Short mmCIF file of C-alpha atoms in Angstrom, two decimals:
data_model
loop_
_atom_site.label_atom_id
_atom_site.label_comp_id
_atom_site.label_asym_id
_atom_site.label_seq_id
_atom_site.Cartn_x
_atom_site.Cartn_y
_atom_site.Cartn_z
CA UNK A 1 0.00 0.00 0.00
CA UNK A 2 1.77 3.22 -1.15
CA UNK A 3 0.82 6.59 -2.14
CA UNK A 4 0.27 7.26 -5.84
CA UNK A 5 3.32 6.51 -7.49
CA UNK A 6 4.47 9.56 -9.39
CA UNK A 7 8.14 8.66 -9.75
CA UNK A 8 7.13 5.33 -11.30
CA UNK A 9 9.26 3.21 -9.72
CA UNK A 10 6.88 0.13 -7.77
CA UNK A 11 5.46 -1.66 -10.93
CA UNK A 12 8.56 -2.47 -12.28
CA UNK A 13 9.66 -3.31 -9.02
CA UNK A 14 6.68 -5.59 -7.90
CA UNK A 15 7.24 -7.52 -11.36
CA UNK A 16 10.93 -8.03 -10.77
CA UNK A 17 10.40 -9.75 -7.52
CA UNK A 18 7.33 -11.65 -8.39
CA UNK A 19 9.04 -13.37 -11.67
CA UNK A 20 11.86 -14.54 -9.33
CA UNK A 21 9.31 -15.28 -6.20
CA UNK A 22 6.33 -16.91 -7.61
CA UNK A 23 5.26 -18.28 -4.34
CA UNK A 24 5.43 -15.15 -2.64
CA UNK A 25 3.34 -12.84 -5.12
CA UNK A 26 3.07 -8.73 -4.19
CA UNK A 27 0.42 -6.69 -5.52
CA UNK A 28 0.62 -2.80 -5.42
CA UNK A 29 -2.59 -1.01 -3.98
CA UNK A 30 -2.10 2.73 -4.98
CA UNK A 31 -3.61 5.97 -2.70
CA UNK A 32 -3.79 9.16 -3.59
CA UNK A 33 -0.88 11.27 -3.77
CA UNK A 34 -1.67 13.31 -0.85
CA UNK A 35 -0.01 13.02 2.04
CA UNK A 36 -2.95 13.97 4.90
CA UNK A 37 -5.07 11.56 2.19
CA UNK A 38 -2.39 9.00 2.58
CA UNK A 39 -2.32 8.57 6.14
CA UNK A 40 -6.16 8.68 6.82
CA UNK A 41 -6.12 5.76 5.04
CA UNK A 42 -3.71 3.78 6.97
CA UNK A 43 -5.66 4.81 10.04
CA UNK A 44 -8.71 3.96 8.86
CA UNK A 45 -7.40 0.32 8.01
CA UNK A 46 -5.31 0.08 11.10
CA UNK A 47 -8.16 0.99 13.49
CA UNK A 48 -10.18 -1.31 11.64
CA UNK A 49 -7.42 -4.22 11.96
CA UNK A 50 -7.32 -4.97 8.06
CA UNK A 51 -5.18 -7.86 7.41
CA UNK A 52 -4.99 -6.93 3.74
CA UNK A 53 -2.77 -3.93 4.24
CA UNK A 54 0.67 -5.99 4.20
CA UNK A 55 2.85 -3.43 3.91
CA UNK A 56 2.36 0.22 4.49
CA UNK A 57 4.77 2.92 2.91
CA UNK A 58 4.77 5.84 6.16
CA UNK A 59 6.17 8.92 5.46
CA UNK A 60 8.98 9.54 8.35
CA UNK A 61 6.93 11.75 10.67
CA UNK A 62 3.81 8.79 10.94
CA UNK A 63 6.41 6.40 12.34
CA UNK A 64 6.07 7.51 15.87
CA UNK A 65 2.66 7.57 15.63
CA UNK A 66 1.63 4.22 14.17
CA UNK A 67 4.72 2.15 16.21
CA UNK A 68 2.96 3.57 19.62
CA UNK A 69 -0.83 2.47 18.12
CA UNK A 70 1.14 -0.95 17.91
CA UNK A 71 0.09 -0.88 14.04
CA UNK A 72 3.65 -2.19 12.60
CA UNK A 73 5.78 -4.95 13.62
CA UNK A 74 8.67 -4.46 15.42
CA UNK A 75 11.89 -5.45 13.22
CA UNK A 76 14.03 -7.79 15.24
CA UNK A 77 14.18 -11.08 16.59
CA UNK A 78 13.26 -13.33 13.16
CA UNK A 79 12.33 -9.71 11.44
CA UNK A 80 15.90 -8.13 12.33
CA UNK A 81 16.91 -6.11 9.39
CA UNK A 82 20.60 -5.53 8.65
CA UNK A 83 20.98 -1.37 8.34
CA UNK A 84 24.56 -1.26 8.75
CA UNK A 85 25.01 -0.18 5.20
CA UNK A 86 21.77 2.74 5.21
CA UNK A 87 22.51 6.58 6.03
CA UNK A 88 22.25 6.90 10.03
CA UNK A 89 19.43 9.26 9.55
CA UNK A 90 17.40 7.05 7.48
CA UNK A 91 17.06 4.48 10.19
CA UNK A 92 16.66 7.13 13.05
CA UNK A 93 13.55 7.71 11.45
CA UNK A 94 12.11 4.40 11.50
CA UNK A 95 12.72 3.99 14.56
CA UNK A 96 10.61 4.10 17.88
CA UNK A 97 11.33 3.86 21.44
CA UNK A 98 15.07 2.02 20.34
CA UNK A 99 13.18 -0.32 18.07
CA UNK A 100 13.35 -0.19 14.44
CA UNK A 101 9.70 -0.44 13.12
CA UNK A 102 10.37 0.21 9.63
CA UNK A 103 12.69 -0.37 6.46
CA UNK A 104 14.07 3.05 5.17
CA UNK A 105 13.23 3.01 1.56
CA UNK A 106 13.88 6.47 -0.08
CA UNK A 107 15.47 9.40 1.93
CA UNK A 108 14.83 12.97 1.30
CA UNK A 109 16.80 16.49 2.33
CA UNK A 110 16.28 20.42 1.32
CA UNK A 111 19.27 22.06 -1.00
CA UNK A 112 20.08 25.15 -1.97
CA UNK A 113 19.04 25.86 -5.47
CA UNK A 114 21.31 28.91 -6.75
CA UNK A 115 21.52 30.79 -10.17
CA UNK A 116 25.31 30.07 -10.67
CA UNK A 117 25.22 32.41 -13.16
CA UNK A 118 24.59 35.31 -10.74
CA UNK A 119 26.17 33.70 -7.91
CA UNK A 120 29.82 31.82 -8.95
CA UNK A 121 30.64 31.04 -5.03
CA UNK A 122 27.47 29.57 -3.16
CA UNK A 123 27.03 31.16 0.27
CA UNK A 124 28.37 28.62 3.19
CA UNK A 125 27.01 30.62 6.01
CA UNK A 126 23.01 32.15 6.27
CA UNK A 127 25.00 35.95 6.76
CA UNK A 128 26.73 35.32 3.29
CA UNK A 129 23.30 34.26 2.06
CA UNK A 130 21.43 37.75 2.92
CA UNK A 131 24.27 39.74 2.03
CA UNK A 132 23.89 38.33 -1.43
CA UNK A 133 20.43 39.56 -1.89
CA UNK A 134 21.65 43.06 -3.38
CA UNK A 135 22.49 40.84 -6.34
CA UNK A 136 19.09 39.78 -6.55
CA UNK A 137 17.44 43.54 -5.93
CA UNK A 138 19.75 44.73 -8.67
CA UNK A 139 17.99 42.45 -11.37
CA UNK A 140 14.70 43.00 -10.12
CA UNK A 141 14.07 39.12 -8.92
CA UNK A 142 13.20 37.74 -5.66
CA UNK A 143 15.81 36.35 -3.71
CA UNK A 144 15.02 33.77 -1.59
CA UNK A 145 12.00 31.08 -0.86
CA UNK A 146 11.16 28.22 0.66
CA UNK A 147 7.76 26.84 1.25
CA UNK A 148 6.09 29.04 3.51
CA UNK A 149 2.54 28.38 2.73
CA UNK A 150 0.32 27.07 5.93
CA UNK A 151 0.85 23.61 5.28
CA UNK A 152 3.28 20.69 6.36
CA UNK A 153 5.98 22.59 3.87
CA UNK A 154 5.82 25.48 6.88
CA UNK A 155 6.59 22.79 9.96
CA UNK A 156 9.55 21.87 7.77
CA UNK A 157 11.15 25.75 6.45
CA UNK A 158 10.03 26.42 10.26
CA UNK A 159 12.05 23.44 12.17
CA UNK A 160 15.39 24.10 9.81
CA UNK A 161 15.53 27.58 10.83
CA UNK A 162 14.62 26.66 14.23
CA UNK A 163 17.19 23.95 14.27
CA UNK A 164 19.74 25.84 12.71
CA UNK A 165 20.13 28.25 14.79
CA UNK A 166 20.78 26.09 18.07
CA UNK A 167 16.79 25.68 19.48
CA UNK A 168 14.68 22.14 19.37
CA UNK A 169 11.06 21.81 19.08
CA UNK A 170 10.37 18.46 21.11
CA UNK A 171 13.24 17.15 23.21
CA UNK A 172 13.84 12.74 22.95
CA UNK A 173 10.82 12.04 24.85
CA UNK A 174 8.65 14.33 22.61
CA UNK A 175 8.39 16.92 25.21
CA UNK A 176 7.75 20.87 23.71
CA UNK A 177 11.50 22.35 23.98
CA UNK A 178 11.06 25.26 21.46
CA UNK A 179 10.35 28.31 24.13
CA UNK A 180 14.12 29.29 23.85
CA UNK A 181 16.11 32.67 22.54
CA UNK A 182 17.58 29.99 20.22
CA UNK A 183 14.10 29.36 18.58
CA UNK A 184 13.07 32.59 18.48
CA UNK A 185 16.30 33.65 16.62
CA UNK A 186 15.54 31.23 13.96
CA UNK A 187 12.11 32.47 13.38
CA UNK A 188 12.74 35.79 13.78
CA UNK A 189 15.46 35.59 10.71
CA UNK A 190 12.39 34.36 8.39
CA UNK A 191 10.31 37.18 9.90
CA UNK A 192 12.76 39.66 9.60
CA UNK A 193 13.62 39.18 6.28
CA UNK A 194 9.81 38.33 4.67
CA UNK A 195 9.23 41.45 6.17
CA UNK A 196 12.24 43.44 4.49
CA UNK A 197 11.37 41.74 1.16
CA UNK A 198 14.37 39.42 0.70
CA UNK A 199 11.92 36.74 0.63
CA UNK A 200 9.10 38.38 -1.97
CA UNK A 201 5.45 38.64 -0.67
CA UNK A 202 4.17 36.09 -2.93
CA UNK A 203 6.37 33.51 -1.17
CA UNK A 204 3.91 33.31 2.08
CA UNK A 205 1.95 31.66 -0.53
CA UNK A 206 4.30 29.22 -1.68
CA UNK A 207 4.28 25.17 -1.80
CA UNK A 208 7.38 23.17 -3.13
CA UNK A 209 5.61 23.56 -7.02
CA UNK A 210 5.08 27.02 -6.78
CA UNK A 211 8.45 27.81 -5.79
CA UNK A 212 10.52 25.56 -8.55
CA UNK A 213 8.09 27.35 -10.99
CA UNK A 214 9.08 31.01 -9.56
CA UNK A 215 12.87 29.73 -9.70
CA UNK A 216 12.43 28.00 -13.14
CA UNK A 217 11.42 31.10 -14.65
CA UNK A 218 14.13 33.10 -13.66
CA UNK A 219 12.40 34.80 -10.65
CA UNK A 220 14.80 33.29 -7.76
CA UNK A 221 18.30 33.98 -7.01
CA UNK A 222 17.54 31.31 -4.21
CA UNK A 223 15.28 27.87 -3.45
CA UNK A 224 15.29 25.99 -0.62
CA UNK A 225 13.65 22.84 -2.02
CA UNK A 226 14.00 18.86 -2.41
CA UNK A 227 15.74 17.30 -4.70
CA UNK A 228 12.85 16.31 -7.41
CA UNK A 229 13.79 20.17 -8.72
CA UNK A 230 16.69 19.61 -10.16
CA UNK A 231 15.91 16.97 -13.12
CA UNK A 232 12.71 18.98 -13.54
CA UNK A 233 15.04 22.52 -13.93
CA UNK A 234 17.24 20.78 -16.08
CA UNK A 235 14.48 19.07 -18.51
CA UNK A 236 10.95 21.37 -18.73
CA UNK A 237 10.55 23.31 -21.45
CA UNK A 238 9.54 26.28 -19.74
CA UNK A 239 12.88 26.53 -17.81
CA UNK A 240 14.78 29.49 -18.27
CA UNK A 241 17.58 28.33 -16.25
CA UNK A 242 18.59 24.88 -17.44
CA UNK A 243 22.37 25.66 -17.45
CA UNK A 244 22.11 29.06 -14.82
CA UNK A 245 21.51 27.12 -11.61
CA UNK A 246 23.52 24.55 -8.97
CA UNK A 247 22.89 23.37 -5.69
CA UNK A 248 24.74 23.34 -2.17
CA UNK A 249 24.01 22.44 0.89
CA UNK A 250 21.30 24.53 3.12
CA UNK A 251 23.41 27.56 4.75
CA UNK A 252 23.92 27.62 8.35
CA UNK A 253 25.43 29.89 11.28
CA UNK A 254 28.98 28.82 10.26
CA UNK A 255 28.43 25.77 8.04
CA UNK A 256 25.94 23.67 6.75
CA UNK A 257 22.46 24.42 8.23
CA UNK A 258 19.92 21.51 9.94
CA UNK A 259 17.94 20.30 7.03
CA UNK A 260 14.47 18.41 8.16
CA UNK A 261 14.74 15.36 6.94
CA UNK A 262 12.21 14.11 4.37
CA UNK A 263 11.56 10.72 3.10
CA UNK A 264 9.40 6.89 3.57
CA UNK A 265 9.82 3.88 4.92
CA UNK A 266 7.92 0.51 4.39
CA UNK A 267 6.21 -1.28 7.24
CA UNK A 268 4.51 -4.70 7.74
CA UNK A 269 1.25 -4.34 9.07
CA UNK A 270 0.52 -5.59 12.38
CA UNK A 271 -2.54 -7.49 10.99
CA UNK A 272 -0.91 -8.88 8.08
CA UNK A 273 -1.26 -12.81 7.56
CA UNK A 274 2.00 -12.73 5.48
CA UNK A 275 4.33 -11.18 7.91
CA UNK A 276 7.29 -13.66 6.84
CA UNK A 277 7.07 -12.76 2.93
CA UNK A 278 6.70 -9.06 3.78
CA UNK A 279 9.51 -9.16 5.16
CA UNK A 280 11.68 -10.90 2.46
CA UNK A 281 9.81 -8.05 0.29
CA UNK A 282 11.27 -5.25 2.35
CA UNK A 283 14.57 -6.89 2.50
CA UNK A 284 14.50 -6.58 -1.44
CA UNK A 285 14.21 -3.15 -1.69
CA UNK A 286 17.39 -2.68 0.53
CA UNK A 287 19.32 -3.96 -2.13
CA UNK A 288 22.04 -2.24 -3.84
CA UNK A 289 20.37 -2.77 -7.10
CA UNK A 290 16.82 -2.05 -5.85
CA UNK A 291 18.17 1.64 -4.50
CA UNK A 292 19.90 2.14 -7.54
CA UNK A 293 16.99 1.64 -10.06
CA UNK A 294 14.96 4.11 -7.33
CA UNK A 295 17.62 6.85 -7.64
CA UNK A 296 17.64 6.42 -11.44
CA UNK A 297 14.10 5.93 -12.57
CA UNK A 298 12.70 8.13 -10.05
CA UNK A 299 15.32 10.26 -8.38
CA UNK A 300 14.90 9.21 -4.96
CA UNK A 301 17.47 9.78 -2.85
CA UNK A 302 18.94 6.26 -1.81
CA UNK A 303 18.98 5.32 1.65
CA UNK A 304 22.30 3.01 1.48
CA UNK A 305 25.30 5.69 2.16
CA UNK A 306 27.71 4.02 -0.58
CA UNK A 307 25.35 5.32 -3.63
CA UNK A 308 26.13 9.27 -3.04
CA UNK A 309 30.05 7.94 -4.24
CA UNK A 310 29.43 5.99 -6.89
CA UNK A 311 30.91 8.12 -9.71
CA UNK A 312 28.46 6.21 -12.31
CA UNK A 313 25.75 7.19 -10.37
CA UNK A 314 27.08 11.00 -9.12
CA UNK A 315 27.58 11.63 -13.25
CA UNK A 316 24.16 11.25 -13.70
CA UNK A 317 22.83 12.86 -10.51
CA UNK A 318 25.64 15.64 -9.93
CA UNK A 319 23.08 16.85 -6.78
CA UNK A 320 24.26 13.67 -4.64
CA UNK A 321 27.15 14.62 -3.17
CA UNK A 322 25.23 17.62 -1.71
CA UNK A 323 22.44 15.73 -0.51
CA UNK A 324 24.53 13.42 0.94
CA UNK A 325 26.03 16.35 3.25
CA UNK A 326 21.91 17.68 3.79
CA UNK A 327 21.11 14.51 4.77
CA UNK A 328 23.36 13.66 6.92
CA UNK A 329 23.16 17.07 8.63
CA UNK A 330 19.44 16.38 8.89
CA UNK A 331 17.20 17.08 11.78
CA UNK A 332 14.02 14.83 11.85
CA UNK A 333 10.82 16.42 12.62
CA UNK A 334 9.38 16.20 15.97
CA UNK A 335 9.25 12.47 16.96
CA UNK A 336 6.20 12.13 18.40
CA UNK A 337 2.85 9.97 18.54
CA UNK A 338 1.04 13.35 18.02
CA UNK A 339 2.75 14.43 15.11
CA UNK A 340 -0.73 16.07 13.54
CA UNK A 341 -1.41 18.23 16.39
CA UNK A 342 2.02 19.10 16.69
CA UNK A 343 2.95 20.06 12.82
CA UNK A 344 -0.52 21.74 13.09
CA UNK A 345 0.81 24.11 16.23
CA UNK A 346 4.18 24.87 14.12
CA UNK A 347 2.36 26.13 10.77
CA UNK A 348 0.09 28.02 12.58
CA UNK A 349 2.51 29.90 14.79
CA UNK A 350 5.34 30.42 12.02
CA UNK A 351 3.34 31.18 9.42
CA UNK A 352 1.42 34.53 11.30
CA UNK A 353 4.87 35.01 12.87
CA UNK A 354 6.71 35.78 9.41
CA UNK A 355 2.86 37.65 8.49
CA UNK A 356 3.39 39.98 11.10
CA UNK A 357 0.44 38.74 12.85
CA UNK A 358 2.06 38.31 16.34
CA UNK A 359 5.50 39.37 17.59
CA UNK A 360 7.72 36.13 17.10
CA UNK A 361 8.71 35.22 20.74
CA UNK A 362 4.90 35.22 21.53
CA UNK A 363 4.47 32.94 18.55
CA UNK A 364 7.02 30.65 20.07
CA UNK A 365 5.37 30.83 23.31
CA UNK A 366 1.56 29.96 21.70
CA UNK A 367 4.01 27.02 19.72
CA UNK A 368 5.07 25.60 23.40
CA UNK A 369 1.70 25.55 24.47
CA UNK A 370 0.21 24.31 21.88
CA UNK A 371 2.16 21.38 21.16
CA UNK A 372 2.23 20.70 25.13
CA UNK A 373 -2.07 20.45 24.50
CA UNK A 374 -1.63 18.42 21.89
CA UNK A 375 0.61 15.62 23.75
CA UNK A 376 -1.91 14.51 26.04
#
């Protein structure tokens, strides 16, 4: 069971493993490609114990959630799974309590999208960043966006500022940790400069489409965005700035910044009558050649660490070195059972925070409180 599969890489996949397993046969079940869609699903099977729903791809922030409802199977004992050779991150996020409950399956970390035409040297630090936004003013553009509409997008632009500059939203034990000058810094920066136009107007608007179109057509000196941009830059017709732009890692305080770290993992179903070939399935897709064919038909970033130096691969993905450095600088989102109310509390604070709508250390006060509500 998977969300819609846009980067066309499960039928191929399914076949492959059911020519060579006959006995063990895997059928895809597509949902929409939405992720609140997505998830309401899973619940709704889950609650209503449906042993159809073998395996379940959960996006990193529902692992929490769905481990404490006791709605995967823990991965150890006869269902250990060998991660020795997957990015630390990766399995951090599918796991729960010190138990894995998941198989990391595609990993996922904001760049820096840059017109290297405007900009040789990318900025390493977040001051070098700003600076650079005379450049942009000077050729009437924007400078610089992320996703700052009030949506999950927001929880994540949100966290990496908060993050990178020294605060934490939820401490190990999901606790709210985010009333701190360190927090406030971070979201005052996006305030701060939203409000003195280095990130345009029309960016509190913006989802991750909206802002690869603004930066495809020549509108953006900078993008914070996934890596899914950068074959799309490179290829669509409408791009003015196929061979203007690069990437680099997200800018921090003195190096690379705290990215939040995107991606899915697949887990076995608690009420699944075919635990035992689930689990060969999800050993499958940890295989070199499995990750490989994920990375090249669909540009998912591989969760097994040796793929970001495999010059084959790098030549025809030059972004992977970078995301290998965002990912492994990456901050996961709040781990919590509550993740809903909790990315709900975020958005809402940060986004009338950089509006102007409350002073920013009061919106990191309501952010505390709210996500202390919603862990009960």
């Amino acid at each position: 069971m998977t969300g819609k599969d846009n980067s066309n890489v499960w039928s191929a996949t399914i076949e492959k493993w059911n020519a060579a397993h006959p006995n063990e046969k895997v059928t895809l079940k597509e949902q929409s490609d939405q992720a609140d869609q997505q998830h309401d699903d899973i619940v709704q099977h889950m609650q209503a114990k449906d042993p159809s729903y073998d395996i379940v791809t959960t996006d990193v922030v529902w692992t929490a959630e769905f481990a404490a409802k006791g709605w995967l199977v823990p991965l150890k004992d006869k269902f250990a799974l060998d991660t020795s050779k997957l990015l630390k991150p990766t399995v951090a996020a599918a796991t729960y309590n010190g138990t894995l409950y998941a198989a990391p399956f595609a990993s996922d970390g904001g760049m820096l999208y840059y017109r290297k035409d405007l900009v040789p040297t990318p900025p390493k630090t977040l001051d070098e960043m700003w600076g650079m936004c005379s450049i942009a003013k000077k050729k009437n553009m924007g400078c610089y966006a992320g996703q700052f509409a009030k949506y999950e997008g927001l929880t994540v632009n949100a966290a990496e500022a908060i993050n990178t500059a020294g605060g934490k939203i939820v401490d190990d034990q999901g606790k709210p940790t985010v009333d701190s000058p360190e927090s406030v810094k971070g979201l005052q920066m996006l305030a701060d400069h939203y409000k003195n136009g280095d990130i345009p107007k029309e960016a509190i608007t913006f989802q991750e489409e909206q802002g690869r179109q603004a930066f495809e057509s020549g509108k953006l000196l900078f993008l914070r965005n996934w890596p899914y941009v950068y074959n799309l830059a490179k290829t669509d017709g409408s791009s003015v700035v196929k061979d203007k732009f690069a990437v680099a890692p997200l800018p921090g305080v003195s190096g690379p910044g705290a990215s939040s770290l995107g991606g899915h993992s697949e887990g076995i179903g608690a009420y699944s009558k075919h635990k035992a070939t689930a689990f060969d399935f999800l050993k499958f897709i940890e295989e070199d050649a499995q990750q490989k064919f994920f990375m090249e038909k669909g540009s998912l970033a591989p969760v097994v660490a040796s793929m970001y130096d495999d010059p084959a691969l790098v030549a025809k993905a030059p972004y992977l070195p970078t995301l290998k450095t965002s990912i492994e600088n990456a901050v996961p989102r709040p781990v919590t059972p509550f993740y809903p109310a909790v990315t709900t509390a975020i958005e809402d604070n940060a986004y009338a925070a950089m509006k102007g709508d409350k002073p920013v250390d009061q919106a990191i006060k309501d952010m505390q409180s709210a996500i202390a509500s919603a862990s009960h």
